[in-house]
Amino acid sequence: MWIMALDRLLAHLMKRGRLRVTFPDGSTRSYGDGQGGPDVGLTLDDPSLPRKIVLSPDMAVGEGYMDGRLTIEDDDLYGFLSLAISNIAAQGQPWFRRPLEGLKSLMQRIDQFNPVARAQANVAHHYDLSGELYDLFLDADRQYSCAYFRSPDMTLEDAQEAKKHHIAGKLLIEPGMRVLDVGCGWGGMGLTLARDYGAHVTGVTLSREQHAMANARAEAAGLADKVTFKLMDYRHVTGQFDRIVSVGMFEHVGQPHYNAYFDTIHRLLAPKGVALVHTIGRAGPPGATSPWITKYIFPGGYCPAMSETLAAIERNNLVTADVEVWRMHYAQTLRHWHDRFMANIDKVRALYDDRFCRMWRYYLIASELTFRLNDQVVFQFQLSPDQLAVPLTRDYLYHPTDTDMGHRQVAE
């Protein structure tokens, strides 16, 4: 019965390219037109996989690949996920799976309920992994968010520097300003704003590993008098700041807490202050997070639609001064990370095991292809309580003043 159900599912989904499947009973079937896409062979070695894939494709395929119960011909994971993601995006779910997809959407508010204790546990799940792991695929500054490729041939290091300075430009920072970095990571953004722009920065994170490294980096750079990193939830921050920056953190907030997040930004921001929120988002309507991503990579995470984000911004008395959408920049960033990860795969295996290597590779490739093939993007929201807090055109970003050029020259 379950092989028949999976056969119907694949016949509905696979229209372009070719997917050849060997089922647990030894039978082999082919799907797709063989045109306009990869030709991939798949073997299901576990008799329970057809049932699991029909009920929860994301979870079953991801776990099957991690555990070696689902094997791909020549280990062409990139080709298989390209074929799957592009066809699913084009065809949508068949009628008999729509109730399950609706149930997944209903459950996501429970999955994304992130009070402080749960938020800290979620952060620890991902960001408190071995520090050596991140050294093996990130740039030297440990920027773990979308880089900004002004030209396709930029190195990862140069593109990450470009990202930081582009954001700094939108913040319109002047020396001596008080800046809050919400979700400060390993400190790279905060250190850049202090060193190159003269800001006094307070960074907050829930990751113990990030907190320790960020403060150590501040000490080593001689910036401990200008930068302080704290181990605390953003909801507990007090005081007032001229600027607030949050890069790659909003994805971890969870839909039930959007009001609290933007209320906190409004509460902490000076009357003429400016905030910049950089987040992964959906170019389409609201959706649901892959259950595999929720379980193994980012518990409690969700990438919002613009409509969800702007509604919460509007409810909290913030003016949206500018919105910028980055397309394909994260796909290119993830490709760099994947290539570096694979170049160091033996070192990763020594830290963890083969299953972890397959899991992380699956995460990096699936994420890249979601940006390339399924309308995932990056949003940058520039916010202020005052609609005149930033210039009325974007000229200040693309025709910098002498002072801005000086900042960039120092950084470079």
mmCIF file of C-alpha atoms in Angstrom:
data_model
loop_
_atom_site.group_PDB
_atom_site.id
_atom_site.type_symbol
_atom_site.label_atom_id
_atom_site.label_comp_id
_atom_site.label_asym_id
_atom_site.label_seq_id
_atom_site.Cartn_x
_atom_site.Cartn_y
_atom_site.Cartn_z
ATOM 1 C CA MET A 1 0.000 0.000 0.000
ATOM 2 C CA TRP A 2 2.721 2.488 0.980
ATOM 3 C CA ILE A 3 4.788 1.772 -2.130
ATOM 4 C CA MET A 4 1.670 2.505 -4.200
ATOM 5 C CA ALA A 5 1.083 5.747 -2.271
ATOM 6 C CA LEU A 6 4.701 6.814 -2.742
ATOM 7 C CA ASP A 7 4.474 5.925 -6.432
ATOM 8 C CA ARG A 8 1.455 8.240 -6.783
ATOM 9 C CA LEU A 9 3.242 11.016 -4.863
ATOM 10 C CA LEU A 10 6.339 10.812 -7.050
ATOM 11 C CA ALA A 11 4.285 10.602 -10.254
ATOM 12 C CA HIS A 12 2.535 13.828 -9.211
ATOM 13 C CA LEU A 13 5.724 15.678 -8.203
ATOM 14 C CA MET A 14 8.375 14.612 -10.693
ATOM 15 C CA LYS A 15 7.608 16.250 -14.034
ATOM 16 C CA ARG A 16 11.009 17.637 -15.108
ATOM 17 C CA GLY A 17 14.261 15.699 -15.096
ATOM 18 C CA ARG A 18 14.423 12.015 -14.174
ATOM 19 C CA LEU A 19 14.213 10.216 -10.831
ATOM 20 C CA ARG A 20 14.858 6.463 -10.864
ATOM 21 C CA VAL A 21 13.776 4.790 -7.618
ATOM 22 C CA THR A 22 14.605 1.284 -6.419
ATOM 23 C CA PHE A 23 12.045 0.367 -3.752
ATOM 24 C CA PRO A 24 12.666 -1.910 -0.746
ATOM 25 C CA ASP A 25 10.960 -4.821 -2.556
ATOM 26 C CA GLY A 26 13.539 -4.586 -5.360
ATOM 27 C CA SER A 27 11.232 -3.056 -7.959
ATOM 28 C CA THR A 28 12.479 -0.004 -9.894
ATOM 29 C CA ARG A 29 10.361 2.797 -11.329
ATOM 30 C CA SER A 30 11.186 5.992 -13.185
ATOM 31 C CA TYR A 31 9.574 9.429 -12.895
ATOM 32 C CA GLY A 32 9.815 12.627 -14.923
ATOM 33 C CA ASP A 33 10.262 13.514 -18.569
ATOM 34 C CA GLY A 34 14.040 13.226 -18.636
ATOM 35 C CA GLN A 35 14.275 16.825 -19.848
ATOM 36 C CA GLY A 36 15.341 20.072 -18.198
ATOM 37 C CA GLY A 37 16.700 18.612 -14.973
ATOM 38 C CA PRO A 38 19.117 16.124 -13.418
ATOM 39 C CA ASP A 39 18.906 12.359 -13.887
ATOM 40 C CA VAL A 40 19.253 10.786 -10.438
ATOM 41 C CA GLY A 41 19.058 7.249 -9.075
ATOM 42 C CA LEU A 42 17.702 6.621 -5.566
ATOM 43 C CA THR A 43 17.630 3.400 -3.539
ATOM 44 C CA LEU A 44 15.362 2.907 -0.511
ATOM 45 C CA ASP A 45 16.980 0.241 1.663
ATOM 46 C CA ASP A 46 14.518 0.398 4.585
ATOM 47 C CA PRO A 47 11.021 -1.150 4.177
ATOM 48 C CA SER A 48 9.546 1.587 6.411
ATOM 49 C CA LEU A 49 10.748 4.434 4.176
ATOM 50 C CA PRO A 50 7.838 4.515 1.684
ATOM 51 C CA ARG A 51 5.362 5.056 4.533
ATOM 52 C CA LYS A 52 7.570 7.639 6.229
ATOM 53 C CA ILE A 53 8.184 9.573 3.012
ATOM 54 C CA VAL A 54 4.463 9.756 2.197
ATOM 55 C CA LEU A 55 3.613 11.010 5.708
ATOM 56 C CA SER A 56 6.567 13.405 6.146
ATOM 57 C CA PRO A 57 8.846 13.698 3.084
ATOM 58 C CA ASP A 58 11.257 16.293 4.527
ATOM 59 C CA MET A 59 11.885 14.337 7.710
ATOM 60 C CA ALA A 60 12.021 10.876 6.137
ATOM 61 C CA VAL A 61 14.332 11.778 3.261
ATOM 62 C CA GLY A 62 16.673 13.809 5.477
ATOM 63 C CA GLU A 63 16.890 11.120 8.145
ATOM 64 C CA GLY A 64 17.168 8.356 5.552
ATOM 65 C CA TYR A 65 20.156 10.071 3.937
ATOM 66 C CA MET A 66 21.808 10.781 7.309
ATOM 67 C CA ASP A 67 21.426 7.180 8.442
ATOM 68 C CA GLY A 68 22.445 5.591 5.127
ATOM 69 C CA ARG A 69 19.023 3.951 4.663
ATOM 70 C CA LEU A 70 18.433 6.070 1.553
ATOM 71 C CA THR A 71 21.312 6.099 -0.907
ATOM 72 C CA ILE A 72 21.830 8.282 -3.961
ATOM 73 C CA GLU A 73 23.648 7.042 -7.047
ATOM 74 C CA ASP A 74 27.226 8.437 -6.997
ATOM 75 C CA ASP A 75 26.160 10.322 -3.834
ATOM 76 C CA ASP A 76 24.816 13.084 -6.105
ATOM 77 C CA LEU A 77 23.035 14.898 -3.278
ATOM 78 C CA TYR A 78 23.147 18.213 -5.139
ATOM 79 C CA GLY A 79 21.466 16.689 -8.185
ATOM 80 C CA PHE A 80 18.829 14.867 -6.128
ATOM 81 C CA LEU A 81 17.879 17.915 -4.052
ATOM 82 C CA SER A 82 17.866 20.136 -7.171
ATOM 83 C CA LEU A 83 15.437 17.714 -8.790
ATOM 84 C CA ALA A 84 13.244 17.409 -5.684
ATOM 85 C CA ILE A 85 13.101 21.094 -4.692
ATOM 86 C CA SER A 86 12.486 22.417 -8.208
ATOM 87 C CA ASN A 87 9.686 19.933 -8.884
ATOM 88 C CA ILE A 88 8.012 20.400 -5.502
ATOM 89 C CA ALA A 89 8.121 24.175 -5.963
ATOM 90 C CA ALA A 90 6.514 23.819 -9.396
ATOM 91 C CA GLN A 91 3.875 21.165 -8.663
ATOM 92 C CA GLY A 92 2.887 21.644 -5.035
ATOM 93 C CA GLN A 93 1.540 18.829 -2.879
ATOM 94 C CA PRO A 94 -1.057 16.357 -4.204
ATOM 95 C CA TRP A 95 -4.539 16.480 -2.689
ATOM 96 C CA PHE A 96 -3.978 13.480 -0.396
ATOM 97 C CA ARG A 97 -1.037 15.201 1.356
ATOM 98 C CA ARG A 98 -2.658 18.607 1.859
ATOM 99 C CA PRO A 99 -4.302 17.740 5.213
ATOM 100 C CA LEU A 100 -0.866 16.720 6.552
ATOM 101 C CA GLU A 101 0.654 19.987 5.310
ATOM 102 C CA GLY A 102 -2.175 21.900 7.006
ATOM 103 C CA LEU A 103 -1.487 20.067 10.270
ATOM 104 C CA LYS A 104 2.196 20.986 9.982
ATOM 105 C CA SER A 105 1.261 24.670 9.703
ATOM 106 C CA LEU A 106 -0.964 24.414 12.789
ATOM 107 C CA MET A 107 1.816 22.793 14.813
ATOM 108 C CA GLN A 108 4.418 25.407 13.970
ATOM 109 C CA ARG A 109 3.197 27.938 16.558
ATOM 110 C CA ILE A 110 3.855 25.329 19.242
ATOM 111 C CA ASP A 111 7.283 24.555 17.774
ATOM 112 C CA GLN A 112 8.114 28.280 17.671
ATOM 113 C CA PHE A 113 7.039 29.121 21.216
ATOM 114 C CA ASN A 114 10.405 30.319 22.521
ATOM 115 C CA PRO A 115 10.347 31.612 26.098
ATOM 116 C CA VAL A 116 13.780 32.502 27.459
ATOM 117 C CA ALA A 117 14.774 29.044 28.752
ATOM 118 C CA ARG A 118 13.683 27.282 25.576
ATOM 119 C CA ALA A 119 15.316 29.945 23.397
ATOM 120 C CA GLN A 120 18.644 29.360 25.157
ATOM 121 C CA ALA A 121 18.356 25.585 24.673
ATOM 122 C CA ASN A 122 17.549 26.091 20.977
ATOM 123 C CA VAL A 123 20.583 28.335 20.509
ATOM 124 C CA ALA A 124 22.854 25.879 22.316
ATOM 125 C CA HIS A 125 21.691 23.060 20.006
ATOM 126 C CA HIS A 126 23.321 24.770 17.019
ATOM 127 C CA TYR A 127 25.737 27.471 18.109
ATOM 128 C CA ASP A 128 27.400 25.651 20.999
ATOM 129 C CA LEU A 129 28.755 22.907 18.786
ATOM 130 C CA SER A 130 32.524 22.546 18.697
ATOM 131 C CA GLY A 131 34.144 25.872 17.847
ATOM 132 C CA GLU A 132 36.507 23.973 15.561
ATOM 133 C CA LEU A 133 33.573 23.051 13.297
ATOM 134 C CA TYR A 134 32.824 26.664 12.410
ATOM 135 C CA ASP A 135 36.486 27.359 11.697
ATOM 136 C CA LEU A 136 36.333 24.690 9.015
ATOM 137 C CA PHE A 137 33.747 26.383 6.783
ATOM 138 C CA LEU A 138 33.212 30.032 7.809
ATOM 139 C CA ASP A 139 35.442 33.010 7.016
ATOM 140 C CA ALA A 140 38.054 34.120 9.552
ATOM 141 C CA ASP A 141 35.606 36.626 11.110
ATOM 142 C CA ARG A 142 33.049 33.832 11.626
ATOM 143 C CA GLN A 143 30.246 35.631 9.827
ATOM 144 C CA TYR A 144 27.441 33.059 9.943
ATOM 145 C CA SER A 145 24.916 34.975 7.827
ATOM 146 C CA CYS A 146 24.424 36.001 4.219
ATOM 147 C CA ALA A 147 27.400 37.702 2.563
ATOM 148 C CA TYR A 148 26.973 40.564 0.075
ATOM 149 C CA PHE A 149 28.453 39.768 -3.336
ATOM 150 C CA ARG A 150 28.833 43.069 -5.145
ATOM 151 C CA SER A 151 30.387 40.993 -7.916
ATOM 152 C CA PRO A 152 30.093 37.210 -8.415
ATOM 153 C CA ASP A 153 33.850 36.645 -8.231
ATOM 154 C CA MET A 154 34.314 38.149 -4.757
ATOM 155 C CA THR A 155 35.926 35.921 -2.158
ATOM 156 C CA LEU A 156 33.844 34.902 0.838
ATOM 157 C CA GLU A 157 36.000 37.107 3.062
ATOM 158 C CA ASP A 158 35.503 40.166 0.863
ATOM 159 C CA ALA A 159 31.765 39.558 0.537
ATOM 160 C CA GLN A 160 31.351 39.249 4.304
ATOM 161 C CA GLU A 161 33.258 42.506 4.803
ATOM 162 C CA ALA A 162 31.007 44.120 2.182
ATOM 163 C CA LYS A 163 27.936 42.891 4.103
ATOM 164 C CA LYS A 164 29.107 44.469 7.352
ATOM 165 C CA HIS A 165 29.910 47.830 5.761
ATOM 166 C CA HIS A 166 26.658 47.893 3.792
ATOM 167 C CA ILE A 167 24.761 47.426 7.051
ATOM 168 C CA ALA A 168 26.913 50.023 8.804
ATOM 169 C CA GLY A 169 26.049 52.459 6.027
ATOM 170 C CA LYS A 170 22.335 51.935 6.609
ATOM 171 C CA LEU A 171 22.822 52.522 10.321
ATOM 172 C CA LEU A 172 24.399 55.957 9.654
ATOM 173 C CA ILE A 173 26.727 55.521 12.602
ATOM 174 C CA GLU A 174 28.722 58.417 13.974
ATOM 175 C CA PRO A 175 31.620 58.139 16.457
ATOM 176 C CA GLY A 176 30.490 57.765 20.046
ATOM 177 C CA MET A 177 27.049 56.365 19.243
ATOM 178 C CA ARG A 178 25.659 53.630 21.484
ATOM 179 C CA VAL A 179 24.879 50.504 19.451
ATOM 180 C CA LEU A 180 23.061 47.348 20.509
ATOM 181 C CA ASP A 181 23.868 44.179 18.533
ATOM 182 C CA VAL A 182 21.003 41.706 19.068
ATOM 183 C CA GLY A 183 22.259 38.181 18.409
ATOM 184 C CA CYS A 184 25.886 39.250 18.149
ATOM 185 C CA GLY A 185 27.315 35.878 17.125
ATOM 186 C CA TRP A 186 31.078 35.642 17.589
ATOM 187 C CA GLY A 187 31.395 39.426 17.670
ATOM 188 C CA GLY A 188 32.425 40.309 14.126
ATOM 189 C CA MET A 189 29.789 42.970 13.490
ATOM 190 C CA GLY A 190 30.239 44.626 16.872
ATOM 191 C CA LEU A 191 34.020 44.724 16.531
ATOM 192 C CA THR A 192 33.721 46.238 13.049
ATOM 193 C CA LEU A 193 31.345 48.973 14.239
ATOM 194 C CA ALA A 194 33.660 49.859 17.127
ATOM 195 C CA ARG A 195 36.963 49.673 15.238
ATOM 196 C CA ASP A 196 35.953 51.264 11.935
ATOM 197 C CA TYR A 197 33.105 53.577 12.954
ATOM 198 C CA GLY A 198 33.923 54.614 16.528
ATOM 199 C CA ALA A 199 30.760 53.156 18.076
ATOM 200 C CA HIS A 200 30.302 51.924 21.624
ATOM 201 C CA VAL A 201 28.744 48.494 21.202
ATOM 202 C CA THR A 202 26.810 46.178 23.496
ATOM 203 C CA GLY A 203 26.242 42.735 22.026
ATOM 204 C CA VAL A 204 23.895 40.073 23.395
ATOM 205 C CA THR A 205 23.773 36.356 22.665
ATOM 206 C CA LEU A 206 22.372 33.219 24.291
ATOM 207 C CA SER A 207 25.296 31.075 23.121
ATOM 208 C CA ARG A 208 27.948 30.464 25.775
ATOM 209 C CA GLU A 209 30.525 29.596 23.118
ATOM 210 C CA GLN A 210 29.840 32.792 21.161
ATOM 211 C CA HIS A 211 29.835 34.923 24.304
ATOM 212 C CA ALA A 212 33.227 33.669 25.437
ATOM 213 C CA MET A 213 34.864 34.005 22.028
ATOM 214 C CA ALA A 214 33.397 37.459 21.310
ATOM 215 C CA ASN A 215 34.772 38.907 24.535
ATOM 216 C CA ALA A 216 38.128 37.240 23.967
ATOM 217 C CA ARG A 217 38.269 38.795 20.507
ATOM 218 C CA ALA A 218 37.441 42.226 21.921
ATOM 219 C CA GLU A 219 40.294 41.918 24.412
ATOM 220 C CA ALA A 220 42.740 40.731 21.757
ATOM 221 C CA ALA A 221 41.782 43.623 19.456
ATOM 222 C CA GLY A 222 42.233 46.207 22.217
ATOM 223 C CA LEU A 223 38.542 47.125 21.992
ATOM 224 C CA ALA A 224 37.288 45.933 25.374
ATOM 225 C CA ASP A 225 36.667 49.554 26.384
ATOM 226 C CA LYS A 226 34.340 50.032 23.403
ATOM 227 C CA VAL A 227 32.675 46.623 23.040
ATOM 228 C CA THR A 228 30.924 44.486 25.653
ATOM 229 C CA PHE A 229 29.269 41.167 24.887
ATOM 230 C CA LYS A 230 26.678 39.836 27.325
ATOM 231 C CA LEU A 231 25.125 36.422 27.804
ATOM 232 C CA MET A 232 21.472 37.410 27.967
ATOM 233 C CA ASP A 233 18.134 37.368 26.163
ATOM 234 C CA TYR A 234 17.307 40.444 24.095
ATOM 235 C CA ARG A 235 14.061 40.828 26.060
ATOM 236 C CA HIS A 236 16.037 41.544 29.229
ATOM 237 C CA VAL A 237 18.160 44.386 27.814
ATOM 238 C CA THR A 238 17.645 47.799 29.420
ATOM 239 C CA GLY A 239 18.795 51.317 28.543
ATOM 240 C CA GLN A 240 18.607 53.312 25.342
ATOM 241 C CA PHE A 241 20.619 53.043 22.156
ATOM 242 C CA ASP A 242 21.208 55.284 19.160
ATOM 243 C CA ARG A 243 21.396 52.303 16.847
ATOM 244 C CA ILE A 244 20.256 48.664 16.968
ATOM 245 C CA VAL A 245 21.494 45.995 14.585
ATOM 246 C CA SER A 246 20.293 42.406 14.370
ATOM 247 C CA VAL A 247 21.809 40.093 11.751
ATOM 248 C CA GLY A 248 20.606 36.515 11.312
ATOM 249 C CA MET A 249 18.808 36.425 14.652
ATOM 250 C CA PHE A 250 15.171 37.162 13.768
ATOM 251 C CA GLU A 251 14.875 33.683 12.221
ATOM 252 C CA HIS A 252 15.171 32.303 15.788
ATOM 253 C CA VAL A 253 12.565 34.556 17.411
ATOM 254 C CA GLY A 254 9.452 32.536 16.484
ATOM 255 C CA GLN A 255 6.121 33.901 15.265
ATOM 256 C CA PRO A 256 4.504 34.063 18.723
ATOM 257 C CA HIS A 257 7.218 36.522 19.793
ATOM 258 C CA TYR A 258 7.289 38.972 16.886
ATOM 259 C CA ASN A 259 5.416 41.618 18.873
ATOM 260 C CA ALA A 260 7.823 41.246 21.805
ATOM 261 C CA TYR A 261 10.810 41.521 19.472
ATOM 262 C CA PHE A 262 9.742 44.747 17.765
ATOM 263 C CA ASP A 263 8.350 46.184 20.993
ATOM 264 C CA THR A 264 11.827 45.644 22.487
ATOM 265 C CA ILE A 265 13.452 47.429 19.554
ATOM 266 C CA HIS A 266 11.041 50.362 19.967
ATOM 267 C CA ARG A 267 11.593 50.459 23.737
ATOM 268 C CA LEU A 268 15.383 50.468 23.476
ATOM 269 C CA LEU A 269 15.757 52.808 20.499
ATOM 270 C CA ALA A 270 16.353 56.541 20.980
ATOM 271 C CA PRO A 271 13.585 58.802 19.573
ATOM 272 C CA LYS A 272 15.600 59.490 16.415
ATOM 273 C CA GLY A 273 17.408 56.162 16.463
ATOM 274 C CA VAL A 274 17.799 53.703 13.591
ATOM 275 C CA ALA A 275 17.573 49.900 13.607
ATOM 276 C CA LEU A 276 18.568 47.429 10.894
ATOM 277 C CA VAL A 277 17.086 43.905 10.956
ATOM 278 C CA HIS A 278 18.680 41.423 8.531
ATOM 279 C CA THR A 279 16.822 38.109 8.221
ATOM 280 C CA ILE A 280 16.173 35.183 5.907
ATOM 281 C CA GLY A 281 12.650 35.425 4.538
ATOM 282 C CA ARG A 282 10.088 34.035 2.123
ATOM 283 C CA ALA A 283 9.324 35.801 -1.144
ATOM 284 C CA GLY A 284 5.878 34.190 -1.021
ATOM 285 C CA PRO A 285 3.170 33.950 1.642
ATOM 286 C CA PRO A 286 3.651 32.543 5.161
ATOM 287 C CA GLY A 287 4.591 28.888 5.348
ATOM 288 C CA ALA A 288 6.074 26.310 7.695
ATOM 289 C CA THR A 289 9.608 25.247 8.572
ATOM 290 C CA SER A 290 10.854 21.864 7.386
ATOM 291 C CA PRO A 291 10.443 19.450 10.322
ATOM 292 C CA TRP A 292 13.901 18.035 9.553
ATOM 293 C CA ILE A 293 15.446 21.510 9.901
ATOM 294 C CA THR A 294 13.485 22.058 13.137
ATOM 295 C CA LYS A 295 14.653 18.770 14.663
ATOM 296 C CA TYR A 296 18.270 18.653 13.578
ATOM 297 C CA ILE A 297 19.470 22.152 12.708
ATOM 298 C CA PHE A 298 17.454 25.105 14.047
ATOM 299 C CA PRO A 299 14.907 24.168 16.733
ATOM 300 C CA GLY A 300 12.273 26.873 17.105
ATOM 301 C CA GLY A 301 13.339 28.593 13.886
ATOM 302 C CA TYR A 302 11.179 30.103 11.158
ATOM 303 C CA CYS A 303 11.911 32.251 8.107
ATOM 304 C CA PRO A 304 9.103 34.826 7.863
ATOM 305 C CA ALA A 305 7.174 36.218 4.942
ATOM 306 C CA MET A 306 7.494 39.977 4.493
ATOM 307 C CA SER A 307 3.787 40.342 5.300
ATOM 308 C CA GLU A 308 4.249 38.723 8.730
ATOM 309 C CA THR A 309 7.242 40.894 9.565
ATOM 310 C CA LEU A 310 5.764 44.204 8.437
ATOM 311 C CA ALA A 311 2.522 43.541 10.306
ATOM 312 C CA ALA A 312 4.468 43.163 13.561
ATOM 313 C CA ILE A 313 6.553 46.267 12.791
ATOM 314 C CA GLU A 314 3.409 48.316 12.181
ATOM 315 C CA ARG A 315 1.837 47.182 15.463
ATOM 316 C CA ASN A 316 4.840 48.475 17.408
ATOM 317 C CA ASN A 317 5.022 52.105 16.262
ATOM 318 C CA LEU A 318 8.104 51.785 14.087
ATOM 319 C CA VAL A 319 8.438 53.460 10.696
ATOM 320 C CA THR A 320 9.799 51.227 7.936
ATOM 321 C CA ALA A 321 12.291 53.615 6.356
ATOM 322 C CA ASP A 322 13.607 51.123 3.803
ATOM 323 C CA VAL A 323 13.316 47.475 2.805
ATOM 324 C CA GLU A 324 15.961 45.757 0.688
ATOM 325 C CA VAL A 325 15.688 42.243 -0.708
ATOM 326 C CA TRP A 326 18.815 40.211 -1.446
ATOM 327 C CA ARG A 327 18.301 37.445 -4.016
ATOM 328 C CA MET A 328 20.866 34.678 -4.564
ATOM 329 C CA HIS A 329 23.472 36.222 -2.266
ATOM 330 C CA TYR A 330 22.800 33.543 0.358
ATOM 331 C CA ALA A 331 22.885 30.779 -2.262
ATOM 332 C CA GLN A 332 26.392 31.883 -3.183
ATOM 333 C CA THR A 333 27.365 32.174 0.494
ATOM 334 C CA LEU A 334 26.153 28.650 1.190
ATOM 335 C CA ARG A 335 28.036 27.293 -1.805
ATOM 336 C CA HIS A 336 31.251 28.749 -0.362
ATOM 337 C CA TRP A 337 30.465 27.187 3.014
ATOM 338 C CA HIS A 338 29.725 23.800 1.440
ATOM 339 C CA ASP A 339 32.935 23.791 -0.583
ATOM 340 C CA ARG A 340 35.007 24.673 2.481
ATOM 341 C CA PHE A 341 33.185 22.063 4.543
ATOM 342 C CA MET A 342 33.871 19.361 1.972
ATOM 343 C CA ALA A 343 37.525 20.407 1.698
ATOM 344 C CA ASN A 344 37.777 19.771 5.462
ATOM 345 C CA ILE A 345 35.476 16.753 5.668
ATOM 346 C CA ASP A 346 38.112 14.518 7.270
ATOM 347 C CA LYS A 347 38.606 17.051 10.064
ATOM 348 C CA VAL A 348 34.837 17.245 10.601
ATOM 349 C CA ARG A 349 34.643 13.456 10.747
ATOM 350 C CA ALA A 350 37.345 13.467 13.409
ATOM 351 C CA LEU A 351 35.265 15.908 15.486
ATOM 352 C CA TYR A 352 31.972 14.032 15.076
ATOM 353 C CA ASP A 353 31.178 11.052 12.788
ATOM 354 C CA ASP A 354 29.958 10.088 9.304
ATOM 355 C CA ARG A 355 26.314 10.659 10.231
ATOM 356 C CA PHE A 356 27.041 14.234 11.310
ATOM 357 C CA CYS A 357 28.968 14.848 8.077
ATOM 358 C CA ARG A 358 26.003 13.655 6.001
ATOM 359 C CA MET A 359 23.600 15.735 8.118
ATOM 360 C CA TRP A 360 25.619 18.940 7.759
ATOM 361 C CA ARG A 361 26.177 18.441 4.043
ATOM 362 C CA TYR A 362 22.445 17.846 3.570
ATOM 363 C CA TYR A 363 21.703 21.055 5.516
ATOM 364 C CA LEU A 364 24.116 23.191 3.501
ATOM 365 C CA ILE A 365 23.010 21.904 0.075
ATOM 366 C CA ALA A 366 19.277 21.938 0.860
ATOM 367 C CA SER A 367 19.595 25.500 2.164
ATOM 368 C CA GLU A 368 21.494 26.684 -0.917
ATOM 369 C CA LEU A 369 18.981 25.149 -3.297
ATOM 370 C CA THR A 370 16.008 26.584 -1.409
ATOM 371 C CA PHE A 371 17.436 30.033 -2.172
ATOM 372 C CA ARG A 372 18.149 29.122 -5.796
ATOM 373 C CA LEU A 373 14.952 27.236 -6.622
ATOM 374 C CA ASN A 374 12.206 28.020 -4.108
ATOM 375 C CA ASP A 375 12.010 31.803 -3.671
ATOM 376 C CA GLN A 376 13.849 32.145 -0.369
ATOM 377 C CA VAL A 377 15.540 35.530 0.042
ATOM 378 C CA VAL A 378 17.079 37.868 2.617
ATOM 379 C CA PHE A 379 15.259 40.948 3.910
ATOM 380 C CA GLN A 380 16.861 44.033 5.410
ATOM 381 C CA PHE A 381 14.397 46.248 7.286
ATOM 382 C CA GLN A 382 15.590 49.733 8.215
ATOM 383 C CA LEU A 383 13.421 51.020 11.072
ATOM 384 C CA SER A 384 13.016 54.118 13.228
ATOM 385 C CA PRO A 385 10.440 55.781 15.485
ATOM 386 C CA ASP A 386 11.016 58.926 13.390
ATOM 387 C CA GLN A 387 10.337 58.927 9.646
ATOM 388 C CA LEU A 388 12.976 61.650 9.133
ATOM 389 C CA ALA A 389 15.771 59.789 10.947
ATOM 390 C CA VAL A 390 17.379 58.637 7.683
ATOM 391 C CA PRO A 391 17.917 60.428 4.354
ATOM 392 C CA LEU A 392 15.013 60.504 1.908
ATOM 393 C CA THR A 393 16.961 58.751 -0.871
ATOM 394 C CA ARG A 394 19.487 55.920 -1.008
ATOM 395 C CA ASP A 395 22.223 58.174 -2.375
ATOM 396 C CA TYR A 396 24.073 58.037 0.934
ATOM 397 C CA LEU A 397 24.596 54.292 0.408
ATOM 398 C CA TYR A 398 25.871 54.411 -3.150
ATOM 399 C CA HIS A 399 27.521 57.843 -3.246
ATOM 400 C CA PRO A 400 29.351 57.846 0.101
ATOM 401 C CA THR A 401 30.744 60.941 1.756
ATOM 402 C CA ASP A 402 34.452 61.431 2.434
ATOM 403 C CA THR A 403 33.844 60.273 6.009
ATOM 404 C CA ASP A 404 32.183 57.083 4.816
ATOM 405 C CA MET A 405 35.062 56.401 2.437
ATOM 406 C CA GLY A 406 37.476 56.849 5.313
ATOM 407 C CA HIS A 407 35.613 54.249 7.307
ATOM 408 C CA ARG A 408 35.789 51.789 4.436
ATOM 409 C CA GLN A 409 39.482 52.419 3.834
ATOM 410 C CA VAL A 410 40.225 51.729 7.491
ATOM 411 C CA ALA A 411 38.245 48.482 7.250
ATOM 412 C CA GLU A 412 39.983 47.377 4.088
#
